C-alpha positions as a Python dict, from the first residue, in 0.01 Angstrom:
ca = {
    (1, 'M'): (0, 0, 0),
    (2, 'E'): (-17, 79, 383),
    (3, 'Y'): (160, -17, 693),
    (4, 'S'): (-19, -250, 918),
    (5, 'E'): (-149, -190, 1256),
    (6, 'L'): (-81, -422, 1559),
    (7, 'G'): (-331, -697, 1624),
    (8, 'S'): (-349, -1051, 1708),
    (9, 'M'): (-428, -1343, 1459),
    (10, 'E'): (-342, -1701, 1413),
    (11, 'F'): (-150, -1731, 1104),
    (12, 'N'): (29, -2075, 1062),
    (13, 'H'): (228, -2175, 768),
    (14, 'K'): (460, -2459, 709),
    (15, 'S'): (756, -2321, 539),
    (16, 'I'): (902, -2518, 255),
    (17, 'L'): (1265, -2544, 168),
    (18, 'L'): (1345, -2317, 470),
    (19, 'K'): (1704, -2410, 530),
    (20, 'E'): (1794, -2412, 166),
    (21, 'S'): (1634, -2065, 120),
    (22, 'I'): (1830, -1908, 387),
    (23, 'E'): (2159, -2072, 275),
    (24, 'I'): (2121, -1933, -77),
    (25, 'L'): (1997, -1586, 21),
    (26, 'L'): (2207, -1484, 309),
    (27, 'T'): (2531, -1298, 220),
    (28, 'D'): (2578, -1017, 459),
    (29, 'K'): (2453, -1032, 821),
    (30, 'N'): (2415, -654, 814),
    (31, 'G'): (2246, -640, 476),
    (32, 'I'): (1907, -528, 343),
    (33, 'Y'): (1660, -821, 253),
    (34, 'V'): (1321, -834, 120),
    (35, 'D'): (1072, -1105, 160),
    (36, 'C'): (806, -1023, -96),
    (37, 'T'): (559, -1297, 19),
    (38, 'L'): (580, -1274, 381),
    (39, 'G'): (289, -1502, 473),
    (40, 'G'): (317, -1655, 819),
    (41, 'G'): (679, -1523, 840),
    (42, 'G'): (855, -1851, 841),
    (43, 'H'): (1128, -1774, 587),
    (44, 'A'): (1153, -1416, 719),
    (45, 'G'): (1181, -1520, 1067),
    (46, 'E'): (1448, -1778, 999),
    (47, 'L'): (1638, -1522, 802),
    (48, 'A'): (1621, -1272, 1081),
    (49, 'R'): (1778, -1521, 1337),
    (50, 'Y'): (2102, -1455, 1130),
    (51, 'L'): (2093, -1079, 1090),
    (52, 'E'): (2269, -835, 1319),
    (53, 'E'): (2124, -508, 1456),
    (54, 'D'): (2212, -307, 1165),
    (55, 'A'): (2047, -515, 912),
    (56, 'L'): (1703, -445, 774),
    (57, 'L'): (1441, -710, 690),
    (58, 'I'): (1154, -592, 475),
    (59, 'G'): (829, -804, 451),
    (60, 'I'): (560, -748, 199),
    (61, 'D'): (231, -918, 161),
    (62, 'R'): (-118, -851, 15),
    (63, 'D'): (-286, -1019, 306),
    (64, 'K'): (-356, -779, 600),
    (65, 'D'): (-395, -1092, 827),
    (66, 'A'): (-42, -1202, 738),
    (67, 'I'): (115, -878, 802),
    (68, 'T'): (-49, -819, 1139),
    (69, 'A'): (31, -1185, 1259),
    (70, 'T'): (392, -1184, 1154),
    (71, 'K'): (448, -817, 1275),
    (72, 'N'): (332, -917, 1617),
    (73, 'R'): (538, -1255, 1621),
    (74, 'L'): (865, -1112, 1496),
    (75, 'S'): (894, -742, 1598),
    (76, 'L'): (1010, -820, 1958),
    (77, 'K'): (1188, -1145, 1888),
    (78, 'V'): (1449, -1031, 1649),
    (79, 'K'): (1748, -805, 1670),
    (80, 'C'): (1762, -669, 1328),
    (81, 'R'): (1555, -370, 1216),
    (82, 'T'): (1201, -478, 1052),
    (83, 'A'): (948, -305, 828),
    (84, 'F'): (626, -483, 732),
    (85, 'V'): (437, -348, 430),
    (86, 'K'): (75, -428, 302),
    (87, 'G'): (116, -418, -72),
    (88, 'N'): (151, -617, -390),
    (89, 'F'): (522, -721, -479),
    (90, 'K'): (454, -569, -819),
    (91, 'D'): (501, -241, -655),
    (92, 'L'): (849, -320, -513),
    (93, 'I'): (1011, -37, -674),
    (94, 'Q'): (770, 217, -514),
    (95, 'I'): (799, 50, -177),
    (96, 'L'): (1177, 70, -185),
    (97, 'D'): (1175, 423, -308),
    (98, 'S'): (934, 527, -38),
    (99, 'M'): (1195, 390, 225),
    (100, 'C'): (1484, 563, 35),
    (101, 'I'): (1639, 233, -36),
    (102, 'E'): (1842, 195, -360),
    (103, 'K'): (2010, -146, -339),
    (104, 'I'): (1939, -472, -162),
    (105, 'D'): (2142, -775, -64),
    (106, 'G'): (1870, -1044, -118),
    (107, 'I'): (1513, -1089, -223),
    (108, 'F'): (1289, -1386, -182),
    (109, 'F'): (960, -1502, -326),
    (110, 'D'): (737, -1801, -204),
    (111, 'L'): (480, -1800, -471),
    (112, 'G'): (128, -1933, -441),
    (113, 'V'): (-117, -1963, -150),
    (114, 'S'): (-17, -1992, 194),
    (115, 'S'): (-132, -2280, 442),
    (116, 'Y'): (-334, -2034, 643),
    (117, 'Q'): (-526, -1932, 334),
    (118, 'L'): (-581, -2282, 232),
    (119, 'D'): (-688, -2400, 567),
    (120, 'N'): (-922, -2107, 645),
    (121, 'P'): (-1261, -2209, 480),
    (122, 'E'): (-1382, -1844, 491),
    (123, 'R'): (-1095, -1740, 250),
    (124, 'G'): (-1257, -1966, -25),
    (125, 'F'): (-931, -2103, -163),
    (126, 'S'): (-968, -2475, -75),
    (127, 'Y'): (-1172, -2736, -249),
    (128, 'M'): (-1142, -2955, 55),
    (129, 'C'): (-1397, -2763, 275),
    (130, 'D'): (-1698, -2555, 202),
    (131, 'G'): (-1682, -2181, 219),
    (132, 'P'): (-1760, -1854, 9),
    (133, 'L'): (-1616, -1841, -320),
    (134, 'D'): (-1358, -1563, -258),
    (135, 'M'): (-993, -1657, -320),
    (136, 'R'): (-863, -1305, -279),
    (137, 'M'): (-523, -1259, -137),
    (138, 'D'): (-601, -915, -60),
    (139, 'K'): (-947, -890, 75),
    (140, 'E'): (-981, -529, -20),
    (141, 'E'): (-964, -613, -384),
    (142, 'E'): (-1309, -605, -568),
    (143, 'L'): (-1258, -913, -792),
    (144, 'D'): (-1328, -1230, -636),
    (145, 'A'): (-1396, -1612, -738),
    (146, 'G'): (-1770, -1557, -700),
    (147, 'Y'): (-1761, -1293, -973),
    (148, 'V'): (-1540, -1499, -1200),
    (149, 'V'): (-1758, -1803, -1173),
    (150, 'N'): (-2083, -1637, -1205),
    (151, 'H'): (-2031, -1359, -1447),
    (152, 'Y'): (-1746, -1459, -1692),
    (153, 'K'): (-1857, -1577, -2029),
    (154, 'E'): (-1845, -1951, -2108),
    (155, 'D'): (-1554, -1909, -2345),
    (156, 'E'): (-1365, -1691, -2098),
    (157, 'L'): (-1407, -1946, -1811),
    (158, 'A'): (-1289, -2232, -2055),
    (159, 'D'): (-973, -2027, -2146),
    (160, 'I'): (-894, -1939, -1796),
    (161, 'I'): (-931, -2308, -1673),
    (162, 'F'): (-728, -2434, -1971),
    (163, 'R'): (-444, -2171, -1952),
    (164, 'Y'): (-404, -2135, -1589),
    (165, 'G'): (-500, -2481, -1469),
    (166, 'E'): (-391, -2687, -1773),
    (167, 'E'): (-714, -2876, -1734),
    (168, 'R'): (-804, -3087, -2039),
    (169, 'W'): (-1173, -3080, -1937),
    (170, 'S'): (-1187, -2705, -1935),
    (171, 'K'): (-1461, -2660, -2203),
    (172, 'R'): (-1680, -2918, -2041),
    (173, 'I'): (-1629, -2758, -1688),
    (174, 'A'): (-1705, -2406, -1811),
    (175, 'Q'): (-2021, -2534, -1979),
    (176, 'F'): (-2139, -2712, -1660),
    (177, 'I'): (-2072, -2397, -1460),
    (178, 'V'): (-2281, -2173, -1691),
    (179, 'D'): (-2565, -2431, -1714),
    (180, 'K'): (-2572, -2444, -1320),
    (181, 'R'): (-2561, -2073, -1261),
    (182, 'L'): (-2864, -2030, -1489),
    (183, 'E'): (-3060, -2227, -1219),
    (184, 'K'): (-2909, -2018, -937),
    (185, 'P'): (-2580, -1827, -856),
    (186, 'I'): (-2298, -2054, -752),
    (187, 'M'): (-2201, -1918, -395),
    (188, 'T'): (-1967, -2170, -232),
    (189, 'T'): (-1656, -2370, -286),
    (190, 'G'): (-1864, -2682, -212),
    (191, 'Q'): (-2113, -2611, -495),
    (192, 'L'): (-1844, -2552, -731),
    (193, 'V'): (-1654, -2866, -648),
    (194, 'E'): (-1976, -3069, -707),
    (195, 'I'): (-2015, -2904, -1052),
    (196, 'I'): (-1660, -2990, -1146),
    (197, 'K'): (-1699, -3354, -1042),
    (198, 'M'): (-2022, -3378, -1249),
    (199, 'A'): (-1833, -3221, -1551),
    (200, 'I'): (-1524, -3461, -1537),
    (201, 'P'): (-1611, -3818, -1643),
    (202, 'R'): (-1596, -4081, -1379),
    (203, 'G'): (-1311, -4258, -1550),
    (204, 'A'): (-1109, -3946, -1563),
    (205, 'R'): (-1164, -3884, -1188),
    (206, 'Q'): (-1031, -4225, -1071),
    (207, 'N'): (-650, -4134, -1062),
    (208, 'G'): (-434, -3828, -1023),
    (209, 'P'): (-510, -3517, -810),
    (210, 'H'): (-846, -3397, -680),
    (211, 'P'): (-1070, -3320, -968),
    (212, 'A'): (-1117, -2966, -868),
    (213, 'K'): (-760, -2888, -801),
    (214, 'R'): (-667, -2745, -1152),
    (215, 'T'): (-995, -2538, -1190),
    (216, 'F'): (-939, -2393, -835),
    (217, 'Q'): (-577, -2303, -924),
    (218, 'A'): (-681, -2131, -1239),
    (219, 'I'): (-969, -1916, -1091),
    (220, 'R'): (-727, -1840, -796),
    (221, 'I'): (-463, -1716, -1038),
    (222, 'E'): (-715, -1502, -1241),
    (223, 'V'): (-852, -1338, -924),
    (224, 'N'): (-509, -1242, -795),
    (225, 'G'): (-342, -1177, -1131),
    (226, 'E'): (-48, -1399, -1012),
    (227, 'L'): (109, -1470, -1346),
    (228, 'K'): (76, -1130, -1521),
    (229, 'I'): (313, -957, -1291),
    (230, 'L'): (586, -1215, -1241),
    (231, 'E'): (835, -1129, -1510),
    (232, 'S'): (824, -749, -1465),
    (233, 'T'): (855, -807, -1086),
    (234, 'I'): (1171, -1030, -1121),
    (235, 'R'): (1335, -770, -1346),
    (236, 'N'): (1274, -500, -1114),
    (237, 'A'): (1400, -700, -817),
    (238, 'V'): (1720, -786, -1008),
    (239, 'N'): (1776, -419, -1100),
    (240, 'R'): (1763, -338, -724),
    (241, 'L'): (2016, -612, -619),
    (242, 'K'): (2363, -524, -520),
    (243, 'S'): (2652, -692, -713),
    (244, 'G'): (2674, -1042, -565),
    (245, 'G'): (2316, -1012, -417),
    (246, 'R'): (2083, -1307, -429),
    (247, 'I'): (1741, -1377, -560),
    (248, 'G'): (1541, -1697, -464),
    (249, 'I'): (1183, -1798, -576),
    (250, 'I'): (991, -2094, -482),
    (251, 'T'): (728, -2203, -728),
    (252, 'F'): (444, -2482, -703),
    (253, 'H'): (329, -2536, -1056),
    (254, 'S'): (477, -2542, -1402),
    (255, 'L'): (325, -2221, -1513),
    (256, 'E'): (509, -2015, -1259),
    (257, 'D'): (813, -2219, -1272),
    (258, 'R'): (827, -2164, -1668),
    (259, 'I'): (814, -1782, -1631),
    (260, 'I'): (1097, -1787, -1363),
    (261, 'K'): (1317, -2002, -1559),
    (262, 'Q'): (1270, -1806, -1893),
    (263, 'T'): (1318, -1472, -1714),
    (264, 'F'): (1624, -1604, -1548),
    (265, 'N'): (1771, -1725, -1879),
    (266, 'A'): (1701, -1401, -2035),
    (267, 'L'): (1881, -1202, -1772),
    (268, 'S'): (2168, -1425, -1780),
    (269, 'K'): (2233, -1380, -2146),
    (270, 'G'): (2513, -1152, -2268),
    (271, 'C'): (2570, -1044, -2617),
    (272, 'I'): (2270, -1095, -2859),
    (273, 'C'): (2421, -993, -3174),
    (274, 'P'): (2398, -1213, -3486),
    (275, 'P'): (2666, -1477, -3497),
    (276, 'Q'): (2808, -1354, -3835),
    (277, 'L'): (2915, -1019, -3672),
    (278, 'P'): (3286, -1020, -3597),
    (279, 'I'): (3250, -801, -3268),
    (280, 'C'): (2961, -718, -3036),
    (281, 'V'): (2767, -396, -3114),
    (282, 'C'): (2467, -454, -2879),
    (283, 'G'): (2674, -405, -2557),
    (284, 'K'): (2424, -631, -2356),
    (285, 'K'): (2579, -775, -2038),
    (286, 'P'): (2443, -1052, -1843),
    (287, 'L'): (2271, -936, -1517),
    (288, 'L'): (2252, -1279, -1348),
    (289, 'K'): (2465, -1586, -1292),
    (290, 'K'): (2218, -1868, -1274),
    (291, 'T'): (2295, -2127, -988),
    (292, 'G'): (2049, -2395, -1020),
    (293, 'N'): (1737, -2510, -858),
    (294, 'I'): (1638, -2728, -542),
    (295, 'V'): (1353, -2954, -463),
    (296, 'P'): (1233, -3072, -135),
    (297, 'S'): (1379, -3399, 14),
    (298, 'D'): (1165, -3719, 56),
    (299, 'K'): (1165, -3643, 430),
    (300, 'E'): (1032, -3300, 391),
    (301, 'I'): (758, -3418, 143),
    (302, 'E'): (668, -3693, 385),
    (303, 'N'): (644, -3439, 671),
    (304, 'N'): (466, -3166, 452),
    (305, 'P'): (272, -3323, 138),
    (306, 'R'): (225, -2972, 13),
    (307, 'A'): (601, -2944, -61),
    (308, 'R'): (575, -3215, -326),
    (309, 'S'): (553, -2986, -615),
    (310, 'A'): (775, -2698, -482),
    (311, 'R'): (1103, -2591, -655),
    (312, 'L'): (1341, -2330, -539),
    (313, 'R'): (1521, -2142, -838),
    (314, 'Y'): (1798, -1904, -748),
    (315, 'A'): (2059, -1677, -911),
    (316, 'I'): (2338, -1421, -823),
    (317, 'K'): (2353, -1063, -949),
    (318, 'V'): (2665, -1022, -1165),
}
């Protein structure tokens, strides 16, 4: 992890469930809050509007462009203290320890890919425009989409596309990718989209989302290791919350949401002793009180179609 340098960069992102996120997160206007997925700074910037001078807002992101842009945009416009860190949210404990922070009042995650990353063809996330096969949230990482597509074995590709994309045509797509890369390397998102379209039968492409959506999601998750770090990160985050502190997490697909829901459920359970025991001997106490989930309004979805699949789950530290 490293602290970013000043610079200028266009980094636009339409924040989803913005008002709702701040309402569930804010408890102390002089508290310490962490945005683990800073992105364009939409949620962080809105939260900062309500914070006083003694408050501290920490923003973490793997993308150096996001850190640079948001640091420039917010640093001189908010009255609270700010700290922007280039790093992976899986390193939350080390980041807080490096700042000598033991407990925080609120922590927030907006999972998935930002609008900036999707709309910038050079980042290689989008199946709607042609660009290099990249998909790295941190451009300093070695593994990119090009390596996954051109070097993973056919059964590995099929497994990733099925597991992370829930794509019923995963085996056929993997087969077509391997056949095509024997002719020449697959270098661009446009080439990959055409291969996916050829692999999925015409009848199956008539309805539903873009035929490449699930495969692109799967490869992006593999490149960035998105699902592997979620549960442990949530547990670390909850352990660092003050009593009464809040955690909020926005997800965009069922795989993420399932992990969040299951982890919240586990952290909300108390005694796990067998029911036949007359008294508790495990001593387990619940760490969280679940409070529910929120989905975008019809109006927000109309104004921002990318909000359609979003869900905000939140909980309070016991």
